mmCIF file of C-alpha atoms in Angstrom:
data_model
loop_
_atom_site.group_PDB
_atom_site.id
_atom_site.type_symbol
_atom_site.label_atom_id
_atom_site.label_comp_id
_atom_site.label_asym_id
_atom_site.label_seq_id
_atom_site.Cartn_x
_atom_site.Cartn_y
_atom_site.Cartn_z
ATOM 1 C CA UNK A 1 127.819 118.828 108.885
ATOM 2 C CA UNK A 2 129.393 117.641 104.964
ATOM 3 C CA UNK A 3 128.087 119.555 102.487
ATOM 4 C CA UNK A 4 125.843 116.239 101.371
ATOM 5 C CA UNK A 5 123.855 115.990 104.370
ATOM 6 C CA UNK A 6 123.458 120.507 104.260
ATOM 7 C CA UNK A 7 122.033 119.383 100.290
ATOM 8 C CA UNK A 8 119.639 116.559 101.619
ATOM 9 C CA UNK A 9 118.380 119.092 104.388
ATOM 10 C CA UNK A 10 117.800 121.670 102.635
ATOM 11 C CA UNK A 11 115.674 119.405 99.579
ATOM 12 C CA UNK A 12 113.822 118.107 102.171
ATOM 13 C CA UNK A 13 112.913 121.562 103.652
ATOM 14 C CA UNK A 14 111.140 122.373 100.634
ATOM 15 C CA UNK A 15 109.327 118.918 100.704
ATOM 16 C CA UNK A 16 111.012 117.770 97.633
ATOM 17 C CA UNK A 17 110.359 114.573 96.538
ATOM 18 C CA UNK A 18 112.929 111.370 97.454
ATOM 19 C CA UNK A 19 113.463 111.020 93.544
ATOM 20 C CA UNK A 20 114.123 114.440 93.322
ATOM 21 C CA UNK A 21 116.512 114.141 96.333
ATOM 22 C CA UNK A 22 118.645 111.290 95.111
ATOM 23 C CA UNK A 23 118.918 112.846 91.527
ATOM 24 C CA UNK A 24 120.224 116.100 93.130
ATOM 25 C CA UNK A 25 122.718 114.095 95.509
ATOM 26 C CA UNK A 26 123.843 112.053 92.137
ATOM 27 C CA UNK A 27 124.099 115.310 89.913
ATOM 28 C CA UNK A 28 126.595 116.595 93.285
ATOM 29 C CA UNK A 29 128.936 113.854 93.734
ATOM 30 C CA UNK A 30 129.446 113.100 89.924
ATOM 31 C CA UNK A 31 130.551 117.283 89.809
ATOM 32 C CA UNK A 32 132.888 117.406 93.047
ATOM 33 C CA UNK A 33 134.402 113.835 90.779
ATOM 34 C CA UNK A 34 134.725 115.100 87.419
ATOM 35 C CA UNK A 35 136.750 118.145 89.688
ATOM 36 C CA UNK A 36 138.978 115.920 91.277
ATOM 37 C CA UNK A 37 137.031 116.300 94.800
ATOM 38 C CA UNK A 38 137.276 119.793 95.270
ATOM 39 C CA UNK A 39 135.452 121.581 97.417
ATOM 40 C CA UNK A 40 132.070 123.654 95.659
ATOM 41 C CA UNK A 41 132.425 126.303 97.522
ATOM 42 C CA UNK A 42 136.008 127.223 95.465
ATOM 43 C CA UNK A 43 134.289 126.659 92.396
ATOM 44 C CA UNK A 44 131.458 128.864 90.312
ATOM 45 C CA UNK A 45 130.055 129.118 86.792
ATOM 46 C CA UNK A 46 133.165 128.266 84.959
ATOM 47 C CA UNK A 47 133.556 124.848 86.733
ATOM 48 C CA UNK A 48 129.530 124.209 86.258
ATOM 49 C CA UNK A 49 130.103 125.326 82.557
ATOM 50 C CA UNK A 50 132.526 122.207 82.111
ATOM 51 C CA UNK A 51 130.555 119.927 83.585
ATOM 52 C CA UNK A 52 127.671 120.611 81.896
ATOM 53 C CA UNK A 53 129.778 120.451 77.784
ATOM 54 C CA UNK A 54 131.416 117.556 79.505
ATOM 55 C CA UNK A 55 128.122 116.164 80.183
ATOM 56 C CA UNK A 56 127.028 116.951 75.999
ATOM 57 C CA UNK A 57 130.129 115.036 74.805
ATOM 58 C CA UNK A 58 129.315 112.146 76.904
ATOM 59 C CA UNK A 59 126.324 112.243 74.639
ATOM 60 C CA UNK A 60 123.357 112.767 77.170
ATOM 61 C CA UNK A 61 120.063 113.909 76.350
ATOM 62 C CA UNK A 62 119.072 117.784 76.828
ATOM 63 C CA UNK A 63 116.407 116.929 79.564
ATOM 64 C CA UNK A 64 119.323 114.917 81.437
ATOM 65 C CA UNK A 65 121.627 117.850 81.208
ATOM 66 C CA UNK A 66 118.811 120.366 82.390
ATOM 67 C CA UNK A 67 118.383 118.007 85.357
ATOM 68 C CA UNK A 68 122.292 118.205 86.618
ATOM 69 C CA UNK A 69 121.879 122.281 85.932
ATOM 70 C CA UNK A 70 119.244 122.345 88.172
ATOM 71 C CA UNK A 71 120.433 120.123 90.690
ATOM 72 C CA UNK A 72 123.693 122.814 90.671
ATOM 73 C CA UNK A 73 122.041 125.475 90.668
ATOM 74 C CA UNK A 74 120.132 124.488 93.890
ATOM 75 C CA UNK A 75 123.356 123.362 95.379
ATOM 76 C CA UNK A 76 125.061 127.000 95.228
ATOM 77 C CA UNK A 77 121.574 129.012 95.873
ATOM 78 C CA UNK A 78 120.119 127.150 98.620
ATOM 79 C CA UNK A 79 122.899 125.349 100.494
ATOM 80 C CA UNK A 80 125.823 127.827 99.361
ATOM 81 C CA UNK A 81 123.882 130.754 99.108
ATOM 82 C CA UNK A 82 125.598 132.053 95.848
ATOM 83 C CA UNK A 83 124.016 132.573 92.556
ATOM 84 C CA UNK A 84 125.817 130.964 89.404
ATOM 85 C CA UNK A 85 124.940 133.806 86.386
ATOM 86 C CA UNK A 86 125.698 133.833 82.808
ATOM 87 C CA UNK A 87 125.886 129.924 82.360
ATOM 88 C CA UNK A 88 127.721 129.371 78.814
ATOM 89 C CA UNK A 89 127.523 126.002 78.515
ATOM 90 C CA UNK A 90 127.346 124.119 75.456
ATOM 91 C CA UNK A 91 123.492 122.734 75.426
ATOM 92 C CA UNK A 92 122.886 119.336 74.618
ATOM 93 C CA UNK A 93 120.653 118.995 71.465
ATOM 94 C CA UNK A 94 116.457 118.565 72.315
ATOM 95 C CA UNK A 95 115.098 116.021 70.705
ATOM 96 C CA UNK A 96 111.242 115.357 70.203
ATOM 97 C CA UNK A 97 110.259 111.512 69.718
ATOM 98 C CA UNK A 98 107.149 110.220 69.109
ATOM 99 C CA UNK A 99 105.696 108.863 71.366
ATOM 100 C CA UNK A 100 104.690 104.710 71.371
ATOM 101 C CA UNK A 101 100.754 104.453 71.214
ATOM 102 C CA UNK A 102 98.643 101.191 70.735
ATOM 103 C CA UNK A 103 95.601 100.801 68.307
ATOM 104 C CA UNK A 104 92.405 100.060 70.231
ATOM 105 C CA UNK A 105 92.613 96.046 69.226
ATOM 106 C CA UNK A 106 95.986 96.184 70.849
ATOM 107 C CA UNK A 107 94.667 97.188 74.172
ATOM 108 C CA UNK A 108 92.225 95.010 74.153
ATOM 109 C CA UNK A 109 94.270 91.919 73.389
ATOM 110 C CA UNK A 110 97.219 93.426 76.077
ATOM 111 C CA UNK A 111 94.520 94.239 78.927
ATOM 112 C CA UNK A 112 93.091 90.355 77.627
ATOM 113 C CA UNK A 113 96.202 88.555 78.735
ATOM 114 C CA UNK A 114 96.324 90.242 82.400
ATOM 115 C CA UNK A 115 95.234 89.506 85.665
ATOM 116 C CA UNK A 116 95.053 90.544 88.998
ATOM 117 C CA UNK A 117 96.235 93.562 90.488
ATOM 118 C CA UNK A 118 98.414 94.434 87.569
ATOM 119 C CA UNK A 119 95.194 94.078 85.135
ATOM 120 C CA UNK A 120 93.086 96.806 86.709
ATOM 121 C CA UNK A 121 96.120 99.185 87.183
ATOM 122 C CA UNK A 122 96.820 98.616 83.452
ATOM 123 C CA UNK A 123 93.487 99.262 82.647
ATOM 124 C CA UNK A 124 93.134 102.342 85.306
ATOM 125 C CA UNK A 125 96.578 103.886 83.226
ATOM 126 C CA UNK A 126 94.829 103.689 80.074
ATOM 127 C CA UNK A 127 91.291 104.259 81.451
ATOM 128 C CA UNK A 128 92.032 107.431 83.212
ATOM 129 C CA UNK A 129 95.517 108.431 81.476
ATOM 130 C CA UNK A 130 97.495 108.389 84.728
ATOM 131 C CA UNK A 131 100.866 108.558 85.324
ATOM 132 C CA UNK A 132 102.375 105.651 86.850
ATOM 133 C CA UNK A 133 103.175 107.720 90.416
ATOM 134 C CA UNK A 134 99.840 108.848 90.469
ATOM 135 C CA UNK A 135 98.551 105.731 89.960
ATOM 136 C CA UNK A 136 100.503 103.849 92.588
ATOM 137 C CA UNK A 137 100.077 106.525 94.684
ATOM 138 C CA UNK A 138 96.478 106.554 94.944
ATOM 139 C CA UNK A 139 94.927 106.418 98.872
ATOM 140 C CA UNK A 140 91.811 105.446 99.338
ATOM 141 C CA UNK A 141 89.809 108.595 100.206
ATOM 142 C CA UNK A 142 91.412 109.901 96.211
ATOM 143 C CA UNK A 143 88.446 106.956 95.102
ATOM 144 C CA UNK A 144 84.959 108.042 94.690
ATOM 145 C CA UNK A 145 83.612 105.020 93.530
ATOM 146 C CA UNK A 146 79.394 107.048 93.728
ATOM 147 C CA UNK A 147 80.621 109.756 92.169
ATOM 148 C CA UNK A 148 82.382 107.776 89.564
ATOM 149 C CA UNK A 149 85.938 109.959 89.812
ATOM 150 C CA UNK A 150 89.559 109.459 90.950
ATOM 151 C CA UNK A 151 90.957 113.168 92.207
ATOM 152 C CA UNK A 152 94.751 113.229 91.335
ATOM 153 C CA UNK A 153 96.995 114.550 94.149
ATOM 154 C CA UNK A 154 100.181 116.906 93.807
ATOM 155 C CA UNK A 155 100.404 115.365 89.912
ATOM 156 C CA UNK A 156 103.244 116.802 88.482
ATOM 157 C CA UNK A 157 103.956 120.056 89.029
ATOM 158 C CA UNK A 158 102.682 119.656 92.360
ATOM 159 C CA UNK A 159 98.635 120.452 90.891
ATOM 160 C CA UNK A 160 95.573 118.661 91.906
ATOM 161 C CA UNK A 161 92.659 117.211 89.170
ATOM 162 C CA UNK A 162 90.004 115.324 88.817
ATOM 163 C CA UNK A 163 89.234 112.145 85.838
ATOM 164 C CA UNK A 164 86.882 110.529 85.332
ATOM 165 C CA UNK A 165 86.526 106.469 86.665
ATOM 166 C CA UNK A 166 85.519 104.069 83.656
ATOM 167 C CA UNK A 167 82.541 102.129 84.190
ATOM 168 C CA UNK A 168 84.061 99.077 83.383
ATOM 169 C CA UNK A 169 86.624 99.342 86.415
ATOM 170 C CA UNK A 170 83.785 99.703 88.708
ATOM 171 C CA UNK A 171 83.717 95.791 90.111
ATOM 172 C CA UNK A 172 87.788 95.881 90.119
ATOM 173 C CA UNK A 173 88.318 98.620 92.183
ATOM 174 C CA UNK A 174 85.502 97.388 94.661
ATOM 175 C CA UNK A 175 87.385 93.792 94.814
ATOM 176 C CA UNK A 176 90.657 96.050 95.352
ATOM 177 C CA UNK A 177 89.473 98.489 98.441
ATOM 178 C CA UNK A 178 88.450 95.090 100.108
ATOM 179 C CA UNK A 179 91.530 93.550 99.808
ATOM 180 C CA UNK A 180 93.257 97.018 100.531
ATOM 181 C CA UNK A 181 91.033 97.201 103.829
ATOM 182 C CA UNK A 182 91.958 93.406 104.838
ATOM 183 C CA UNK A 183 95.892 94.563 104.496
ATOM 184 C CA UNK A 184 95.236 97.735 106.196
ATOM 185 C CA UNK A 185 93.528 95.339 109.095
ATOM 186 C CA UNK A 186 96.039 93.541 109.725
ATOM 187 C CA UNK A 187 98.837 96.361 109.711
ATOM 188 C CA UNK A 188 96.669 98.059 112.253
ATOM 189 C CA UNK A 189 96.585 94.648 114.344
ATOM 190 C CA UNK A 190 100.201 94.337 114.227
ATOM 191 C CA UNK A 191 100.683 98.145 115.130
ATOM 192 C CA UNK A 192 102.539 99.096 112.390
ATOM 193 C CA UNK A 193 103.964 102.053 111.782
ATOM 194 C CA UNK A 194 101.238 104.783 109.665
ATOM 195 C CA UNK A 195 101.880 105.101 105.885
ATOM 196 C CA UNK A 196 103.936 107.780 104.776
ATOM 197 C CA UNK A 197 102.318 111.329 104.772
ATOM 198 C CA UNK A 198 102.891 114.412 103.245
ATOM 199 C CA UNK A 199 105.545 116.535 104.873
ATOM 200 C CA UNK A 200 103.220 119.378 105.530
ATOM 201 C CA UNK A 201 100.260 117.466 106.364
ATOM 202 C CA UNK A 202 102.144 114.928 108.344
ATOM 203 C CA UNK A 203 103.026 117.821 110.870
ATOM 204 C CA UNK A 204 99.618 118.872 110.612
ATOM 205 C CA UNK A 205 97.758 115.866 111.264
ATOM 206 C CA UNK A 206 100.115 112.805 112.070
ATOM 207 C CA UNK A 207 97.746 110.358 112.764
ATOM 208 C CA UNK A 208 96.076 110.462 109.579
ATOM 209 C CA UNK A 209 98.992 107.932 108.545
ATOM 210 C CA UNK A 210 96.984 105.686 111.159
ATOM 211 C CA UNK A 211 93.502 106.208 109.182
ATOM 212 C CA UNK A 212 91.909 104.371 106.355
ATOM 213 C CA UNK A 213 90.954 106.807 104.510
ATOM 214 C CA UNK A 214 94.804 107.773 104.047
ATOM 215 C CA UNK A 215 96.064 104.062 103.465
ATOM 216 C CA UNK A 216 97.259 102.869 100.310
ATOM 217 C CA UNK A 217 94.414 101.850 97.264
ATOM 218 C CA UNK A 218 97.598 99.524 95.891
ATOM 219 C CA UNK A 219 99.460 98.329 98.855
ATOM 220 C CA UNK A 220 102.905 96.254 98.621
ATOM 221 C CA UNK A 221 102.593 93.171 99.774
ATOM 222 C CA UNK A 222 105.723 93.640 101.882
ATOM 223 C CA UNK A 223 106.891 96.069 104.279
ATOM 224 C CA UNK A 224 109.982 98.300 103.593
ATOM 225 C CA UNK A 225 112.264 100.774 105.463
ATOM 226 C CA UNK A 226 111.522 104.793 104.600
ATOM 227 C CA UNK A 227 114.808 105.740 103.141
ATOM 228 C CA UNK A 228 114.272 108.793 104.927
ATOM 229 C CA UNK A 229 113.203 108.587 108.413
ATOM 230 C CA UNK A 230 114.381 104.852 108.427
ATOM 231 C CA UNK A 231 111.120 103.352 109.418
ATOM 232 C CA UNK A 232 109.967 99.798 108.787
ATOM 233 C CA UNK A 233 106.039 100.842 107.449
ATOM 234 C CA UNK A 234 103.693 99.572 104.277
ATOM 235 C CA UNK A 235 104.368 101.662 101.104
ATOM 236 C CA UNK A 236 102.688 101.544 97.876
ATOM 237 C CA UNK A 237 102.833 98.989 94.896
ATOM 238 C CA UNK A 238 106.456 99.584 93.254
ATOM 239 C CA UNK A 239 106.481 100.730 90.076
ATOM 240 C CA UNK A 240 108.821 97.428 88.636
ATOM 241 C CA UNK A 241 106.022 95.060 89.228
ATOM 242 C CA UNK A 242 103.764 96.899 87.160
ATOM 243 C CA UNK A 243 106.416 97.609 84.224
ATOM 244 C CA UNK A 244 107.199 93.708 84.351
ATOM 245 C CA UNK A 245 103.605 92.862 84.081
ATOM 246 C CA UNK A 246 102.846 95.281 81.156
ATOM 247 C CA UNK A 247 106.469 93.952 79.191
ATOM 248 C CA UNK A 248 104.972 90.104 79.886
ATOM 249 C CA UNK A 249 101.857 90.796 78.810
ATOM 250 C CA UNK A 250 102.660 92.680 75.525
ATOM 251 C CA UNK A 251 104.919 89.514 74.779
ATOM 252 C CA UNK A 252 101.742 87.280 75.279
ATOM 253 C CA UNK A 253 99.913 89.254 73.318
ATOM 254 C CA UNK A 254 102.349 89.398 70.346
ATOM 255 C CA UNK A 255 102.759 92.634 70.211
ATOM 256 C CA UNK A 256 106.030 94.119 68.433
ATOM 257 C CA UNK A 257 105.629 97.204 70.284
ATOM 258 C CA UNK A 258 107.494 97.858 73.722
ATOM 259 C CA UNK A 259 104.599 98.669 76.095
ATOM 260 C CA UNK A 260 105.475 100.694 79.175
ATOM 261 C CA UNK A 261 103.391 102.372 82.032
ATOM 262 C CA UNK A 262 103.623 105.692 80.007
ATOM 263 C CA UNK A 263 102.451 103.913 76.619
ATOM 264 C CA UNK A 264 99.287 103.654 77.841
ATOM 265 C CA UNK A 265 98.508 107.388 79.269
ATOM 266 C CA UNK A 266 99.854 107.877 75.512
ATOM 267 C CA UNK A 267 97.167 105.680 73.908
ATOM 268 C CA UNK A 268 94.357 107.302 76.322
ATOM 269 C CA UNK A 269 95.405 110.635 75.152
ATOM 270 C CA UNK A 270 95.590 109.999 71.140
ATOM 271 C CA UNK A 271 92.189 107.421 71.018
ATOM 272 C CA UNK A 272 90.441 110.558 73.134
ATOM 273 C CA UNK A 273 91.701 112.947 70.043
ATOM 274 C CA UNK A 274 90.621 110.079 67.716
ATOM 275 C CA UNK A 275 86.977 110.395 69.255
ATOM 276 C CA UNK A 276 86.991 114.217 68.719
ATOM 277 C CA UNK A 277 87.409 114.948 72.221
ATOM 278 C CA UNK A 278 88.746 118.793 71.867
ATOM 279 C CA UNK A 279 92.396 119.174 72.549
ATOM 280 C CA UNK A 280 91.843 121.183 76.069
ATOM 281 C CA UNK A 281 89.865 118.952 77.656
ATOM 282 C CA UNK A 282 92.588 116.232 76.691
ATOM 283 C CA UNK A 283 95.088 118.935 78.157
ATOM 284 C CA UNK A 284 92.901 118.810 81.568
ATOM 285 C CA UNK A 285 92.854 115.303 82.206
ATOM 286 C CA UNK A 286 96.088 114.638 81.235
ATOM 287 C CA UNK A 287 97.481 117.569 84.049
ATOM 288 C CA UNK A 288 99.460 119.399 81.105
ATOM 289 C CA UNK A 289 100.645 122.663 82.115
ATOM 290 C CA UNK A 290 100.916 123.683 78.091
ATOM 291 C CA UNK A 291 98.556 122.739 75.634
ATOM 292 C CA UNK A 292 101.788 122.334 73.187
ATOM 293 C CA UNK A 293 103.142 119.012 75.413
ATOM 294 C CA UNK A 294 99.518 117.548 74.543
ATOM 295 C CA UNK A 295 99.719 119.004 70.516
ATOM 296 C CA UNK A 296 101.696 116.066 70.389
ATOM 297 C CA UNK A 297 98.937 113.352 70.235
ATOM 298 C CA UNK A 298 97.397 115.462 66.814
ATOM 299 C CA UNK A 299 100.040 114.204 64.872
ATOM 300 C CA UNK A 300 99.454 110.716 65.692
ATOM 301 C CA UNK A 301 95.844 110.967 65.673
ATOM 302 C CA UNK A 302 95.853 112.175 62.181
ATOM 303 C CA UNK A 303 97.960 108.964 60.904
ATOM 304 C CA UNK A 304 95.616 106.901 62.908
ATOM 305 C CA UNK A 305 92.610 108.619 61.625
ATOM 306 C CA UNK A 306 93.797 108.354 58.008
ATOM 307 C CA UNK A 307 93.450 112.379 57.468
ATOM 308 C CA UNK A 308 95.890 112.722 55.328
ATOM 309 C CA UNK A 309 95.486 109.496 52.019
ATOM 310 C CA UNK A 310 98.870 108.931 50.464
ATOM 311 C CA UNK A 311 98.717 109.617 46.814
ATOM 312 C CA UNK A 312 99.707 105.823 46.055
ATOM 313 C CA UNK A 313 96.066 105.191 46.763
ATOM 314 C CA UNK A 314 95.421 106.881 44.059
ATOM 315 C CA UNK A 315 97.149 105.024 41.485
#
């Protein structure tokens, strides 16, 4: 078996995910190239510690380079079986950017401009201050329409929470489990193959992929091979469609801003801070492991707040 296919096994073993999987198979072959195709297994540290400067002078971001590290280090541990120790890289510098957040009128004039599907996931983004995966990845048992919640499954980080549904999104999300269930219908009629399941719970349950409670709350309209097991099945909405439909809609709306997926789970977070919602519960809904990722949002809920009055005002 080539050392690629021992890598994909092994990721897969541990139920990584497929983004996770292609980053770590990318991170691989760009090493054994910037080698000249030699084998790992004759290299170690030293050869990971050029990589990883040649990496800095290429000018990539510290997150990037932490990424190929890890991808490496998995490589040797779990496929190789050999620890890499005492790492002397040179580290590519962190940066900390502010992130993009919209005043309230903004939302309300982007949210305005939509429609459709793309108009209550937009609104469910900055409604519940999802991530776009956890959005798209929604099923339709996560929705608790009487109890008025969405619970979050294996967020990032692999943890489980609950948020709140806004009221407003109520009528929407009805409209969208009816069209979800007339989709699911006719899959079922066709005898599709189930929607992808969780590794563990797939071999626990299989058929669940063949339930509605399990199918899809954003559906794609067209079906698509697993990159994995090869099967022709019904995935989720892709992430592209929504990013299009936010950049189009922020152009409509003549904003200056560039509006993404994220910008919105930003604006939730700061406008919460802005309505003295304490910084913890922020933390909670937002599935931050550290409070200090959230602290973040203070700083730009202060500008927006006007806490601090420059002393030109004064003159």
């Amino acid at each position: 078996m080539q050392l690629e296919d021992q890598l994909r096994g092994e990721i897969r073993k541990l139920h990584y995910s497929i983004r996770t999987e292609e980053a770590y198979v990318l991170w691989y072959r760009q090493f054994v190239r910037f080698h000249g195709l030699i084998h790992p297994e004759t290299m170690g540290a030293a050869e990971v510690e050029a990589f990883l400067t040649h990496l800095v002078k290429r000018g990539v971001s510290a997150s990037t380079q932490n990424q190929a590290l890890n991808a490496l280090v998995f490589l040797y541990r779990q496929v190789l079986k050999r620890e890499l120790e005492n790492i002397q890289a040179q580290r590519a510098k962190t940066s900390r950017h502010l992130p993009v957040v919209l005043a309230v009128e903004e939302i309300k004039v982007l949210l305005a401009v939509m429609d459709g599907v793309e108009a209550l996931q937009a609104g469910l983004l900055y409604g519940c201050g999802l991530r776009v995966m956890e959005l798209l990845r929604l099923r339709i048992k996560d929705v608790d329409l009487a109890g008025g919640k969405i619970e979050v499954r294996d967020g990032k980080g692999g943890k489980d929470r609950v948020v709140c549904l806004p009221g407003s999104a109520m009528a929407a999300l009805q409209r969208q489990m009816e069209r979800a269930k007339r989709v699911y219908e006719q899959d079922e009629m066709a005898n599709l193959s189930p929607v992808w399941l969780p590794d563990a719970y797939a071999t626990k349950n299989p058929s669940a992929g063949k339930s509605w409670p399990w199918f899809w709350l954003f559906p794609a309209d067209k079906l698509a091979t697993d990159p994995r097991s090869g099967t022709l099945r019904r995935h989720h909405s892709h992430e592209q469609r929504l990013g299009r439909a936010l950049s189009l809609a922020a152009k409509r709306a003549g904003l200056a801003k560039k509006v993404t997926a994220h910008t919105m789970r930003h604006s939730f977070a700061t406008h919460l801070l802005l309505r003295g919602v304490d910084i913890r519960s922020v933390q909670e809904l937002l599935g931050h492991a550290d409070v200090r990722t959230t602290e973040i949002y203070t700083q730009l809920a202060r500008a927006m707040r006007g806490d601090i009055r420059s002393p030109l005002d004064d003159l």
